[in-house]
Structure formats: structure tokens, C-alpha cells
Amino acid sequence: MTITITSPNDAIIGHYTMSAMTSGGSRELGKFTLLFNPWCAGDSVYLSDNRERQEYLLEEIGLIFVGTASQIESRRWDLGQFEDNILNICFHLLDRSINHRRNPGTDISRRNDPAYVGRVLSAMVNSNDDNGVLLGSWSGDYSAGKNPTSWNGSASILRQWQNSGFQPVKYAQCWVYAGVLCTVLRCLGIGARCITNFSSAHDTDKNLKIESYVDVNGMPAGMSNDSIWNFHVWVEGWFQRPDLGPSYDGWQVLDATPQETSDGIFCLGPTSVYAIKEGNVQLPFDGPFVFSEVNADYERFIVYDNGYTAKIHTDKSTVGKNISTKTVGSDGRMDITLNYKYLEGTSQERSAFQNALKMLHESPQFRAMSAQPSPASSAAPARNPHISGEIAWSGSPVVGDSITGTLTVKNLTGASKNVKVNRTATSISYTRREAQQIWKDSQSFILSDNEVKETDVIITYDMYKDHLTNDNMIQVTAVCEVDQEGCIVAEKVITLAQPPIVIKALGEAIKDKKLEIEVTIFNPLKEPLKDCILTAEGSGLTEKEVKMMWPGDLRSTWRYSEDNTSGDLERTSRGRSRVSKRGALRSWWSQCLCARVPSLNEREKIQLKFEIIPFKTGEKQLLVNFTSDKLRDIKGFEKINVTEPPPS
């Protein structure tokens, strides 16, 4: 017997049991799971564009952009929203939230509202308040867990959380939080995409200003907790905002990275993207923080050895550059900066900024924080030394190469100037947290009228090899001071590229048939790579075990844990639902395969082969990660089109 039902557009998402009442009593007909329905025009998550539904609901591989505004790179992320058991884990997230524990009835009654569900999930994907999914770490020591750069996808993280008895998974940074949150939103039927904001501000005092203090060598002088990250990743979800009005429907910011608390909990959003563009930061939720991330003013100060502090400059266009997401239907980068703010320097952009500032001034929290003394209030005003300075890098160096660049200082006047330049190079994380100093020097020279002087910056591999962070970023800062006239600061970050990893499928990919994969790795360094580990995963591609073929016919078997479950839930969407009798489900799901591989000698190339058995048809992607003691988390991918076996 088949029964078709139609649910209300605002029905509560969750697990349902259907029973029939007859004269003989009650009889269970089946079970189903009701989700948000972006195909239903009456649903608050409705997406009218079919290509966008395909991208933001059905696509299982995402792109996350990283790097710097001038050096953008992408990472693939296996979302895995359709892998078995992920849906049940998503509902565990809701059921284990603080909201549900405090008042289960009220919590469940609000699960028809995507704004409410999104806010709960932004709190539960981090573990700061509620034993949620991920524990963050930016310390550089990840020995008690997994390096954040090693993750390739969400499914293994979510399963580890469940299989450990819901203990936080170690460790995450912003793109990992975003990837997992994007998976959960898509799994529940909410269109979602990962967003990267380059030169992303972290405004701790919510005054729409980022205050930065450096010493005479360009090193941080403390005095402020504000910062500008090279990039930050969050998620947008698509849904209506009846609490704000139709103008604010559409993309909403949700961020699971635990930066600041909101209503006492580490969560963020939903924040209307349109509200941010217009400066309407008073609207719920978390408008001042998101506005600052994309459009705060940047004020820089210098602190001299005697404690004297002076302002260097105010920059109104440093923050919020090249805001990026994956292009619909392709692997390109779509720039959506103008969704968040008007063109920099225009009257509309400044008007939105002033509107945001006005809204902040009216809040008691802002008035209380403004009453606190700030080092900026006692700093000497900025003086213009009438020189310019710029650092430029040469080429696109790979880890192992020397880095070469040029500092160009120009006299902008017709009078000669005595200039002192202090230059430093430091390894940094993507949050611009300085790790270790690599190099520094000082020099003085006279610039004649309108003279341009260039000085080289050369950093060899031996200088930086023991100091790199996981992000492979090096920052060079030059403080250029003119005698009695003030100073400028020139700064440039470079990201060292990883050597490529080449993946090739050897043969035709057929469902449930073995497929041999070849991986080629090259060591570009003049020293060996040890403690080498290769991991591979891909939705619909990897399961149970694979055979690894070392050079010289040495064979090994990759194995991993398998948590066998069965279930009888069928996924349906609001607006139209179908119930059918289901037996036990096979517990196939994407797994992360991991194996130690031989050490690589200097300048050595190695080819490794292993077998997988694809278990889903369609275009899939195999993601491979190689890490070692000196080169960490080199990533590659191969698109694999899996077909049904030919009829027998």
C-alpha cells in the first residue's frame, strides 16, 4: 500500500511515525523524516533557480577559498550531506543543544523556522558551550587530535563525534567549522554555501574600528585585541526573515567559529546580508560584528621604546576584500563583495558606515564600552612624512624555494629626507598571529627630491624552514621613518605554495567494481621527508578497505573503523511527503582512508597505487592528502565519473 500526504509549508522538521486508526485499533504504517523543502514555493527556504538548488542543496563537493586577498587559493571540501547516517547525526545536533535541554517542547515547536534552526546549529557545530561537534585550536600544537589542515570533509568529523559518545572532535579552524555547518544545513534542506572574506576584521569592542599597535620594528605592541585575519570563512543560508520583513529575505550569515559570544553563547547569526550592506546593524542577529568583519575602518599606531604612541594612518578600505564563494555549476570563484557593501569610497558605502555607527551609538552596550579608556584616545595625531613604501614579491615560490622581493621607498616631495627603515620577516598563521621571527635588519639612507630607492628582501629556505606555520605564510613589515616627520608602515604577506600531487584513475569507474588509483608525489626539498601519511576520501567512492601497493610489490591494507547500523528512515521534504515500507539499510558511507607511506629521499618522486570500490554512480571526487615531517597537508583531487555496470 502506498500513501501520499501533503504537509503544511511550515511543518516542523524531524522524525515522524505514521499510524492508521481502524476499528481494530492502531497500526503503524511507516516512518519518515520531514525536511525543509527548497523546491516548494510556499516554504521559507524556497530557492526559485534550479541551478542554485543543484549547487546549494545537491552538490556534495564544495570549494573553500583561502590565502590572502592578493593570493587566493581554493580547497575542496567533501560535504557528504547524503552519506548514510549523516541525517540522523544532524538531528542529534539539534537534540543535544542547550535550547533542547532547557525546554524540549519549545525547541521542537520552533524547528519549522530555518532562522531558529540555523542559529542553534551555529552554536552546536562548535563545542564551547554545549559539547558540540568541533573543538577549535590555533595553538600550533595538534598532537592531541588532528591538524585542522588535514581534514578534507565533514562526514568523518560528524561520525567521529557520534561514535565517541558525542565528545568534541579535535581540532578545527574557521574553514572546518564552515564546512561542517554547510553540510548540516544542506542535509536538513536549507540552501547553503561557504563564504570567504579576505582581510577579515575581528572587532572585539564592536566600535567599527580595528586598532593596531606596532613597535618601531613593526612587531605587535599589544594594547588591543582587535585583529585583521588574512581570511575568515563562514556560511550563508538561504531563507526568509519574517521577523525583519521581505527586504531582508535571502542570504543570511551563520558562523560556527567561536569568536565572540551572542546572548551568552558562542554562536553567530543569522545576520541578513542585505542589512549589513545598508548598515542596519541593530537588526538581529550580531550585525555590528559582521559589519566590522567586512567594512570596519583600520587605524594603525606606532609605539616607541619610551612609550610614546602616535597614530600612523586611518584606512577605510583595508577590511573586507574579495568576498568569495564557489561559482554555481563550476569550480570558479564568484566575487560577492558588493552583496555585503557598496563600492569602496563611494558615498553610498560611507553612508552605510555612518548609519551603522549611528545605530551603534544608540545601544547601551556601545555607550558603556565607549566610556572605557582607550590607548587611541591619548595617542598623538598622525603626521604625514610625505614618502610612500611598498613591498612586492617576485614569482610564486613553492616551499623549499628562496623568497625574493623588493621594498620600494619613494620621496613624494622636492626636499631631501633622512629615512630609517626597520624590516622584519615573521612566520604567521592565517589569523596573522605571529609565530616566530625569521629575519630582521635596519638601514638608513637619504632620499633626494622625488627619488625612488629599492632594496632587496631575500629569505632562503634555510632561514624559514623551521619556522613555518601550517598556513605557509610569511609576513614582511617595513617601518619607514623620516626624521622629525613621522613614519609609514609597508607590509606584505606571501603564501608559499605546496608542490603538486597528481592523482589518476587507471581505468573505467564502474559501480561496485574495483578501480585502481595512482598517486604521484614529488619531494622538492634537498632533504628527505619522513613520517609520511597519505589519506583519501570521497563521497560514494571509499569504503571498508583498500589495497595499497608500495613500490617493490610491498603491499599493505588500509583499514578503518566501521560502525554498522541499520535504519528505516526515509528522507522527504515539507510540502509533499511519501512514506513507504523500508527494510534495514546497508550501512555504506564515505570513509577516510589513511596509511603510512615510505619516506621520500631528497628530490625523489614516488608513485603509489591503491584500489577503491565506488558504490554510488555519477560524478564523484576523490580527495587525497599527503603530510610529512617537513611538508604538511599537500592536497589533490581527481574527478571520477562512476557508471552502472553493463547489463549482463
mmCIF file of N, CA and C in Angstrom, residues 17-88:
data_model
loop_
_atom_site.group_PDB
_atom_site.id
_atom_site.type_symbol
_atom_site.label_atom_id
_atom_site.label_comp_id
_atom_site.label_asym_id
_atom_site.label_seq_id
_atom_site.Cartn_x
_atom_site.Cartn_y
_atom_site.Cartn_z
ATOM 1 N N THR A 17 6.358 9.243 12.841
ATOM 2 C CA THR A 17 5.786 7.906 12.704
ATOM 3 C C THR A 17 4.338 8.062 12.284
ATOM 4 N N MET A 18 3.934 7.328 11.244
ATOM 5 C CA MET A 18 2.556 7.396 10.770
ATOM 6 C C MET A 18 1.811 6.136 11.187
ATOM 7 N N SER A 19 0.643 6.340 11.770
ATOM 8 C CA SER A 19 -0.198 5.225 12.203
ATOM 9 C C SER A 19 -1.594 5.394 11.634
ATOM 10 N N ALA A 20 -2.280 4.294 11.459
ATOM 11 C CA ALA A 20 -3.673 4.297 10.995
ATOM 12 C C ALA A 20 -4.564 3.784 12.111
ATOM 13 N N MET A 21 -5.630 4.537 12.358
ATOM 14 C CA MET A 21 -6.604 4.111 13.353
ATOM 15 C C MET A 21 -7.730 3.375 12.639
ATOM 16 N N THR A 22 -7.945 2.149 13.018
ATOM 17 C CA THR A 22 -9.031 1.343 12.442
ATOM 18 C C THR A 22 -9.915 0.841 13.571
ATOM 19 N N SER A 23 -10.972 0.147 13.171
ATOM 20 C CA SER A 23 -11.870 -0.398 14.189
ATOM 21 C C SER A 23 -11.158 -1.423 15.053
ATOM 22 N N GLY A 24 -10.086 -1.993 14.501
ATOM 23 C CA GLY A 24 -9.343 -2.991 15.265
ATOM 24 C C GLY A 24 -8.223 -2.410 16.098
ATOM 25 N N GLY A 25 -8.054 -1.084 16.058
ATOM 26 C CA GLY A 25 -7.005 -0.454 16.843
ATOM 27 C C GLY A 25 -6.058 0.354 15.979
ATOM 28 N N SER A 26 -4.878 0.616 16.511
ATOM 29 C CA SER A 26 -3.882 1.428 15.818
ATOM 30 C C SER A 26 -2.841 0.532 15.156
ATOM 31 N N ARG A 27 -2.450 0.934 13.934
ATOM 32 C CA ARG A 27 -1.452 0.154 13.200
ATOM 33 C C ARG A 27 -0.411 1.107 12.617
ATOM 34 N N GLU A 28 0.859 0.828 12.882
ATOM 35 C CA GLU A 28 1.923 1.668 12.347
ATOM 36 C C GLU A 28 2.106 1.400 10.865
ATOM 37 N N LEU A 29 2.075 2.469 10.083
ATOM 38 C CA LEU A 29 2.238 2.345 8.631
ATOM 39 C C LEU A 29 3.679 2.548 8.185
ATOM 40 N N GLY A 30 4.427 3.322 8.912
ATOM 41 C CA GLY A 30 5.799 3.578 8.497
ATOM 42 C C GLY A 30 6.375 4.792 9.191
ATOM 43 N N LYS A 31 7.608 5.073 8.879
ATOM 44 C CA LYS A 31 8.306 6.215 9.453
ATOM 45 C C LYS A 31 8.907 7.046 8.332
ATOM 46 N N PHE A 32 9.020 8.334 8.574
ATOM 47 C CA PHE A 32 9.671 9.198 7.599
ATOM 48 C C PHE A 32 10.308 10.376 8.325
ATOM 49 N N THR A 33 11.168 11.063 7.615
ATOM 50 C CA THR A 33 11.831 12.256 8.138
ATOM 51 C C THR A 33 11.439 13.439 7.277
ATOM 52 N N LEU A 34 10.943 14.476 7.901
ATOM 53 C CA LEU A 34 10.489 15.669 7.189
ATOM 54 C C LEU A 34 11.576 16.737 7.256
ATOM 55 N N LEU A 35 11.898 17.308 6.098
ATOM 56 C CA LEU A 35 12.940 18.325 5.997
ATOM 57 C C LEU A 35 12.368 19.621 5.443
ATOM 58 N N PHE A 36 13.134 20.690 5.533
ATOM 59 C CA PHE A 36 12.795 21.904 4.798
ATOM 60 C C PHE A 36 12.797 21.572 3.308
ATOM 61 N N ASN A 37 11.973 22.307 2.537
ATOM 62 C CA ASN A 37 11.806 21.961 1.117
ATOM 63 C C ASN A 37 12.061 23.170 0.222
ATOM 64 N N PRO A 38 13.283 23.314 -0.281
ATOM 65 C CA PRO A 38 13.596 24.459 -1.154
ATOM 66 C C PRO A 38 12.984 24.354 -2.538
ATOM 67 N N TRP A 39 12.309 23.244 -2.858
ATOM 68 C CA TRP A 39 11.592 23.106 -4.126
ATOM 69 C C TRP A 39 10.141 23.584 -4.016
ATOM 70 N N CYS A 40 9.676 23.817 -2.806
ATOM 71 C CA CYS A 40 8.278 24.200 -2.566
ATOM 72 C C CYS A 40 8.173 25.724 -2.447
ATOM 73 N N ALA A 41 7.384 26.347 -3.330
ATOM 74 C CA ALA A 41 7.308 27.813 -3.390
ATOM 75 C C ALA A 41 6.782 28.425 -2.095
ATOM 76 N N GLY A 42 6.030 27.669 -1.321
ATOM 77 C CA GLY A 42 5.497 28.209 -0.078
ATOM 78 C C GLY A 42 6.401 28.030 1.114
ATOM 79 N N ASP A 43 7.506 27.343 0.935
ATOM 80 C CA ASP A 43 8.411 27.091 2.051
ATOM 81 C C ASP A 43 9.323 28.296 2.256
ATOM 82 N N SER A 44 9.673 28.552 3.497
ATOM 83 C CA SER A 44 10.504 29.720 3.806
ATOM 84 C C SER A 44 11.944 29.568 3.323
ATOM 85 N N VAL A 45 12.317 28.380 2.846
ATOM 86 C CA VAL A 45 13.671 28.185 2.307
ATOM 87 C C VAL A 45 13.652 28.058 0.786
ATOM 88 N N TYR A 46 12.544 28.402 0.158
ATOM 89 C CA TYR A 46 12.373 28.186 -1.289
ATOM 90 C C TYR A 46 13.439 28.908 -2.103
ATOM 91 N N LEU A 47 14.059 28.161 -3.017
ATOM 92 C CA LEU A 47 15.022 28.702 -3.979
ATOM 93 C C LEU A 47 14.426 28.533 -5.362
ATOM 94 N N SER A 48 14.184 29.621 -6.063
ATOM 95 C CA SER A 48 13.466 29.540 -7.335
ATOM 96 C C SER A 48 14.339 29.050 -8.487
ATOM 97 N N ASP A 49 15.639 29.263 -8.412
ATOM 98 C CA ASP A 49 16.547 28.925 -9.508
ATOM 99 C C ASP A 49 16.992 27.471 -9.380
ATOM 100 N N ASN A 50 16.681 26.662 -10.386
ATOM 101 C CA ASN A 50 17.014 25.242 -10.318
ATOM 102 C C ASN A 50 18.522 25.010 -10.257
ATOM 103 N N ARG A 51 19.312 25.837 -10.965
ATOM 104 C CA ARG A 51 20.766 25.680 -10.927
ATOM 105 C C ARG A 51 21.299 25.963 -9.523
ATOM 106 N N GLU A 52 20.694 26.924 -8.839
ATOM 107 C CA GLU A 52 21.118 27.205 -7.473
ATOM 108 C C GLU A 52 20.695 26.082 -6.529
ATOM 109 N N ARG A 53 19.528 25.492 -6.758
ATOM 110 C CA ARG A 53 19.140 24.336 -5.936
ATOM 111 C C ARG A 53 20.135 23.194 -6.124
ATOM 112 N N GLN A 54 20.535 22.981 -7.364
ATOM 113 C CA GLN A 54 21.510 21.929 -7.645
ATOM 114 C C GLN A 54 22.824 22.202 -6.909
ATOM 115 N N GLU A 55 23.250 23.455 -6.924
ATOM 116 C CA GLU A 55 24.534 23.814 -6.306
ATOM 117 C C GLU A 55 24.455 23.833 -4.792
ATOM 118 N N TYR A 56 23.437 24.487 -4.246
ATOM 119 C CA TYR A 56 23.418 24.772 -2.817
ATOM 120 C C TYR A 56 22.702 23.720 -1.980
ATOM 121 N N LEU A 57 22.084 22.722 -2.641
ATOM 122 C CA LEU A 57 21.452 21.622 -1.916
ATOM 123 C C LEU A 57 22.042 20.270 -2.275
ATOM 124 N N LEU A 58 22.254 20.027 -3.565
ATOM 125 C CA LEU A 58 22.582 18.687 -4.041
ATOM 126 C C LEU A 58 24.073 18.457 -4.266
ATOM 127 N N GLU A 59 24.839 19.499 -4.502
ATOM 128 C CA GLU A 59 26.275 19.329 -4.749
ATOM 129 C C GLU A 59 26.967 18.834 -3.479
ATOM 130 N N GLU A 60 27.753 17.760 -3.622
ATOM 131 C CA GLU A 60 28.388 17.137 -2.456
ATOM 132 C C GLU A 60 29.833 17.575 -2.238
ATOM 133 N N ILE A 61 30.424 18.255 -3.219
ATOM 134 C CA ILE A 61 31.792 18.751 -3.075
ATOM 135 C C ILE A 61 31.759 20.273 -3.142
ATOM 136 N N GLY A 62 32.320 20.910 -2.136
ATOM 137 C CA GLY A 62 32.368 22.363 -2.114
ATOM 138 C C GLY A 62 33.778 22.876 -2.333
ATOM 139 N N LEU A 63 33.878 24.170 -2.596
ATOM 140 C CA LEU A 63 35.162 24.858 -2.690
ATOM 141 C C LEU A 63 35.224 25.900 -1.580
ATOM 142 N N ILE A 64 36.334 25.915 -0.868
ATOM 143 C CA ILE A 64 36.555 26.916 0.167
ATOM 144 C C ILE A 64 37.815 27.688 -0.199
ATOM 145 N N PHE A 65 37.695 29.007 -0.275
ATOM 146 C CA PHE A 65 38.820 29.836 -0.700
ATOM 147 C C PHE A 65 39.626 30.281 0.517
ATOM 148 N N VAL A 66 40.948 30.249 0.361
ATOM 149 C CA VAL A 66 41.866 30.579 1.453
ATOM 150 C C VAL A 66 43.012 31.414 0.882
ATOM 151 N N GLY A 67 43.944 31.813 1.745
ATOM 152 C CA GLY A 67 45.115 32.570 1.300
ATOM 153 C C GLY A 67 45.043 34.023 1.731
ATOM 154 N N THR A 68 45.342 34.908 0.797
ATOM 155 C CA THR A 68 45.268 36.348 1.040
ATOM 156 C C THR A 68 44.507 36.994 -0.108
ATOM 157 N N ALA A 69 44.147 38.256 0.068
ATOM 158 C CA ALA A 69 43.375 38.953 -0.965
ATOM 159 C C ALA A 69 44.128 39.029 -2.283
ATOM 160 N N SER A 70 45.449 39.017 -2.233
ATOM 161 C CA SER A 70 46.246 39.100 -3.459
ATOM 162 C C SER A 70 46.765 37.744 -3.919
ATOM 163 N N GLN A 71 46.459 36.696 -3.175
ATOM 164 C CA GLN A 71 46.981 35.363 -3.498
ATOM 165 C C GLN A 71 45.940 34.328 -3.063
ATOM 166 N N ILE A 72 44.864 34.234 -3.832
ATOM 167 C CA ILE A 72 43.720 33.402 -3.456
ATOM 168 C C ILE A 72 43.920 31.972 -3.949
ATOM 169 N N GLU A 73 43.710 31.017 -3.049
ATOM 170 C CA GLU A 73 43.771 29.602 -3.375
ATOM 171 C C GLU A 73 42.445 28.962 -2.976
ATOM 172 N N SER A 74 42.223 27.736 -3.441
ATOM 173 C CA SER A 74 40.981 27.047 -3.087
ATOM 174 C C SER A 74 41.285 25.669 -2.520
ATOM 175 N N ARG A 75 40.412 25.226 -1.626
ATOM 176 C CA ARG A 75 40.468 23.868 -1.085
ATOM 177 C C ARG A 75 39.130 23.195 -1.352
ATOM 178 N N ARG A 76 39.183 21.942 -1.739
ATOM 179 C CA ARG A 76 37.947 21.181 -1.909
ATOM 180 C C ARG A 76 37.520 20.619 -0.561
ATOM 181 N N TRP A 77 36.208 20.577 -0.395
ATOM 182 C CA TRP A 77 35.655 20.050 0.858
ATOM 183 C C TRP A 77 34.548 19.059 0.513
ATOM 184 N N ASP A 78 34.708 17.835 1.000
ATOM 185 C CA ASP A 78 33.709 16.791 0.775
ATOM 186 C C ASP A 78 32.580 16.986 1.787
ATOM 187 N N LEU A 79 31.497 17.593 1.331
ATOM 188 C CA LEU A 79 30.381 17.897 2.232
ATOM 189 C C LEU A 79 29.686 16.628 2.709
ATOM 190 N N GLY A 80 29.427 15.693 1.796
ATOM 191 C CA GLY A 80 28.892 14.391 2.186
ATOM 192 C C GLY A 80 27.525 14.435 2.843
ATOM 193 N N GLN A 81 26.688 15.392 2.434
ATOM 194 C CA GLN A 81 25.395 15.540 3.113
ATOM 195 C C GLN A 81 24.439 14.385 2.857
ATOM 196 N N PHE A 82 24.709 13.577 1.820
ATOM 197 C CA PHE A 82 23.816 12.457 1.521
ATOM 198 C C PHE A 82 24.385 11.116 1.972
ATOM 199 N N GLU A 83 25.506 11.130 2.651
ATOM 200 C CA GLU A 83 26.060 9.871 3.147
ATOM 201 C C GLU A 83 25.171 9.329 4.266
ATOM 202 N N ASP A 84 25.065 8.004 4.316
ATOM 203 C CA ASP A 84 24.162 7.372 5.271
ATOM 204 C C ASP A 84 24.529 7.732 6.711
ATOM 205 N N ASN A 85 23.520 7.919 7.486
ATOM 206 C CA ASN A 85 23.566 8.241 8.908
ATOM 207 C C ASN A 85 23.872 9.703 9.199
ATOM 208 N N ILE A 86 24.288 10.476 8.210
ATOM 209 C CA ILE A 86 24.570 11.892 8.454
ATOM 210 C C ILE A 86 23.294 12.624 8.870
ATOM 211 N N LEU A 87 22.170 12.276 8.254
ATOM 212 C CA LEU A 87 20.914 12.938 8.614
ATOM 213 C C LEU A 87 20.583 12.714 10.083
ATOM 214 N N ASN A 88 20.728 11.482 10.560
ATOM 215 C CA ASN A 88 20.446 11.217 11.971
ATOM 216 C C ASN A 88 21.369 12.018 12.878
#
